[in-house]
Amino acid sequence: MSAICEHDQITVLLVSSNAGDIYQVKKHIGKTMGLSCHVRHCPDVDHAAGLFAIGEPRIDVVLLDLVLVGTALPREVFRQIGKIVGDIPVIVFTEHEDHE
C-alpha cells in the first residue's frame, strides 16, 4: 500500500501561476481522487521552497505547472522542485503546445 493511501486525506501542493489551472484543479481533484483532498497552492518554486523550509505539514503529491510565469527553462523548474520536495511524487502538467 502506498503512503498516500494510508491517510484519510491527501494533501496536494499545486505549483502554478495560472488562475484557470488553479480553479480547475481545486474543482476536480477531490472528485477524482476517491479520498478527501486538501489542495495547497504556491504560485512559484520559490514559494514552495518557503513552505518546506519552515517545516510545512505533510505534502503527499506535487502538481507542477511547467509554464510558470517568469521562469526559465521547464527542465530547470522541474529540477528545482525535485530538490525541494525530495521523495514526494511530482506530477507535471503543461499546455499541449509545450509538450516537449
mmCIF file of C-alpha atoms in Angstrom:
data_model
loop_
_atom_site.group_PDB
_atom_site.id
_atom_site.type_symbol
_atom_site.label_atom_id
_atom_site.label_comp_id
_atom_site.label_asym_id
_atom_site.label_seq_id
_atom_site.Cartn_x
_atom_site.Cartn_y
_atom_site.Cartn_z
ATOM 1 C CA MET A 1 0.000 0.000 0.000
ATOM 2 C CA SER A 2 1.396 3.402 -0.906
ATOM 3 C CA ALA A 3 1.961 6.147 1.648
ATOM 4 C CA ILE A 4 -0.770 8.236 0.046
ATOM 5 C CA CYS A 5 -3.396 5.534 0.628
ATOM 6 C CA GLU A 6 -2.509 5.186 4.307
ATOM 7 C CA HIS A 7 -4.100 8.571 5.094
ATOM 8 C CA ASP A 8 -7.780 9.515 5.223
ATOM 9 C CA GLN A 9 -6.885 12.702 3.388
ATOM 10 C CA ILE A 10 -4.161 13.608 0.944
ATOM 11 C CA THR A 11 -2.541 16.988 0.661
ATOM 12 C CA VAL A 12 -1.684 18.202 -2.819
ATOM 13 C CA LEU A 13 0.733 21.045 -3.393
ATOM 14 C CA LEU A 14 -0.228 22.827 -6.604
ATOM 15 C CA VAL A 15 2.620 24.927 -8.014
ATOM 16 C CA SER A 16 1.076 27.093 -10.720
ATOM 17 C CA SER A 17 0.698 30.753 -11.592
ATOM 18 C CA ASN A 18 -2.263 30.205 -13.928
ATOM 19 C CA ALA A 19 -5.546 31.200 -12.240
ATOM 20 C CA GLY A 20 -7.572 28.992 -14.586
ATOM 21 C CA ASP A 21 -5.492 25.919 -13.778
ATOM 22 C CA ILE A 22 -5.741 26.602 -10.060
ATOM 23 C CA TYR A 23 -9.523 26.830 -10.251
ATOM 24 C CA GLN A 24 -9.878 23.673 -12.372
ATOM 25 C CA VAL A 25 -7.548 21.578 -10.218
ATOM 26 C CA LYS A 26 -9.271 22.598 -6.995
ATOM 27 C CA LYS A 27 -12.678 21.962 -8.553
ATOM 28 C CA HIS A 28 -11.956 18.491 -9.920
ATOM 29 C CA ILE A 29 -9.243 16.879 -7.839
ATOM 30 C CA GLY A 30 -11.390 15.895 -4.884
ATOM 31 C CA LYS A 31 -13.911 14.250 -7.190
ATOM 32 C CA THR A 32 -11.347 12.120 -8.982
ATOM 33 C CA MET A 33 -9.072 11.080 -6.117
ATOM 34 C CA GLY A 34 -11.597 8.955 -4.247
ATOM 35 C CA LEU A 35 -10.200 10.384 -0.999
ATOM 36 C CA SER A 36 -10.620 13.609 0.869
ATOM 37 C CA CYS A 37 -8.197 16.045 -0.686
ATOM 38 C CA HIS A 38 -6.697 19.301 0.567
ATOM 39 C CA VAL A 39 -5.069 21.499 -2.089
ATOM 40 C CA ARG A 40 -2.315 23.911 -1.071
ATOM 41 C CA HIS A 41 -1.226 26.454 -3.658
ATOM 42 C CA CYS A 42 2.086 28.164 -4.388
ATOM 43 C CA PRO A 43 2.449 30.499 -7.362
ATOM 44 C CA ASP A 44 6.078 29.536 -7.983
ATOM 45 C CA VAL A 45 9.014 27.372 -6.951
ATOM 46 C CA ASP A 46 10.362 29.971 -4.503
ATOM 47 C CA HIS A 47 7.120 29.957 -2.510
ATOM 48 C CA ALA A 48 7.113 26.157 -2.493
ATOM 49 C CA ALA A 49 10.677 26.199 -1.155
ATOM 50 C CA GLY A 50 9.497 28.512 1.626
ATOM 51 C CA LEU A 51 6.809 26.034 2.712
ATOM 52 C CA PHE A 52 9.330 23.239 3.014
ATOM 53 C CA ALA A 53 11.929 25.461 4.695
ATOM 54 C CA ILE A 54 9.563 26.182 7.603
ATOM 55 C CA GLY A 55 8.628 22.527 8.027
ATOM 56 C CA GLU A 56 5.168 22.764 6.485
ATOM 57 C CA PRO A 57 2.785 19.870 7.233
ATOM 58 C CA ARG A 58 2.720 16.715 5.168
ATOM 59 C CA ILE A 59 2.509 17.068 1.384
ATOM 60 C CA ASP A 60 1.630 13.815 -0.394
ATOM 61 C CA VAL A 61 1.967 14.831 -4.039
ATOM 62 C CA VAL A 62 3.053 17.893 -6.017
ATOM 63 C CA LEU A 63 1.288 19.083 -9.176
ATOM 64 C CA LEU A 64 3.737 21.235 -11.102
ATOM 65 C CA ASP A 65 2.865 23.560 -13.965
ATOM 66 C CA LEU A 66 5.996 23.856 -16.077
ATOM 67 C CA VAL A 67 4.791 27.095 -17.624
ATOM 68 C CA LEU A 68 5.232 29.256 -14.550
ATOM 69 C CA VAL A 69 5.132 32.972 -15.252
ATOM 70 C CA GLY A 70 8.601 34.489 -15.159
ATOM 71 C CA THR A 71 10.526 31.237 -15.012
ATOM 72 C CA ALA A 72 13.354 29.980 -17.154
ATOM 73 C CA LEU A 73 13.521 26.600 -18.822
ATOM 74 C CA PRO A 74 10.894 23.974 -17.904
ATOM 75 C CA ARG A 75 13.555 21.330 -17.176
ATOM 76 C CA GLU A 76 15.196 23.671 -14.689
ATOM 77 C CA VAL A 77 11.855 24.276 -12.950
ATOM 78 C CA PHE A 78 11.414 20.501 -12.656
ATOM 79 C CA ARG A 79 14.930 20.050 -11.254
ATOM 80 C CA GLN A 80 14.411 22.837 -8.728
ATOM 81 C CA ILE A 81 11.150 21.431 -7.406
ATOM 82 C CA GLY A 82 12.686 17.946 -7.207
ATOM 83 C CA LYS A 83 15.472 19.242 -4.971
ATOM 84 C CA ILE A 84 12.917 20.968 -2.747
ATOM 85 C CA VAL A 85 10.404 18.151 -2.293
ATOM 86 C CA GLY A 86 12.763 15.178 -2.178
ATOM 87 C CA ASP A 87 10.911 11.847 -2.390
ATOM 88 C CA ILE A 88 7.439 13.347 -2.804
ATOM 89 C CA PRO A 89 5.950 12.386 -6.190
ATOM 90 C CA VAL A 90 5.778 15.234 -8.715
ATOM 91 C CA ILE A 91 3.153 15.219 -11.467
ATOM 92 C CA VAL A 92 3.917 17.655 -14.276
ATOM 93 C CA PHE A 93 1.271 19.365 -16.349
ATOM 94 C CA THR A 94 1.596 21.945 -19.067
ATOM 95 C CA GLU A 95 -0.109 23.340 -22.135
ATOM 96 C CA HIS A 96 -0.371 20.987 -25.109
ATOM 97 C CA GLU A 97 1.941 23.023 -27.329
ATOM 98 C CA ASP A 98 4.614 22.846 -24.607
ATOM 99 C CA HIS A 99 4.584 19.029 -24.508
ATOM 100 C CA GLU A 100 8.260 18.534 -25.323
#
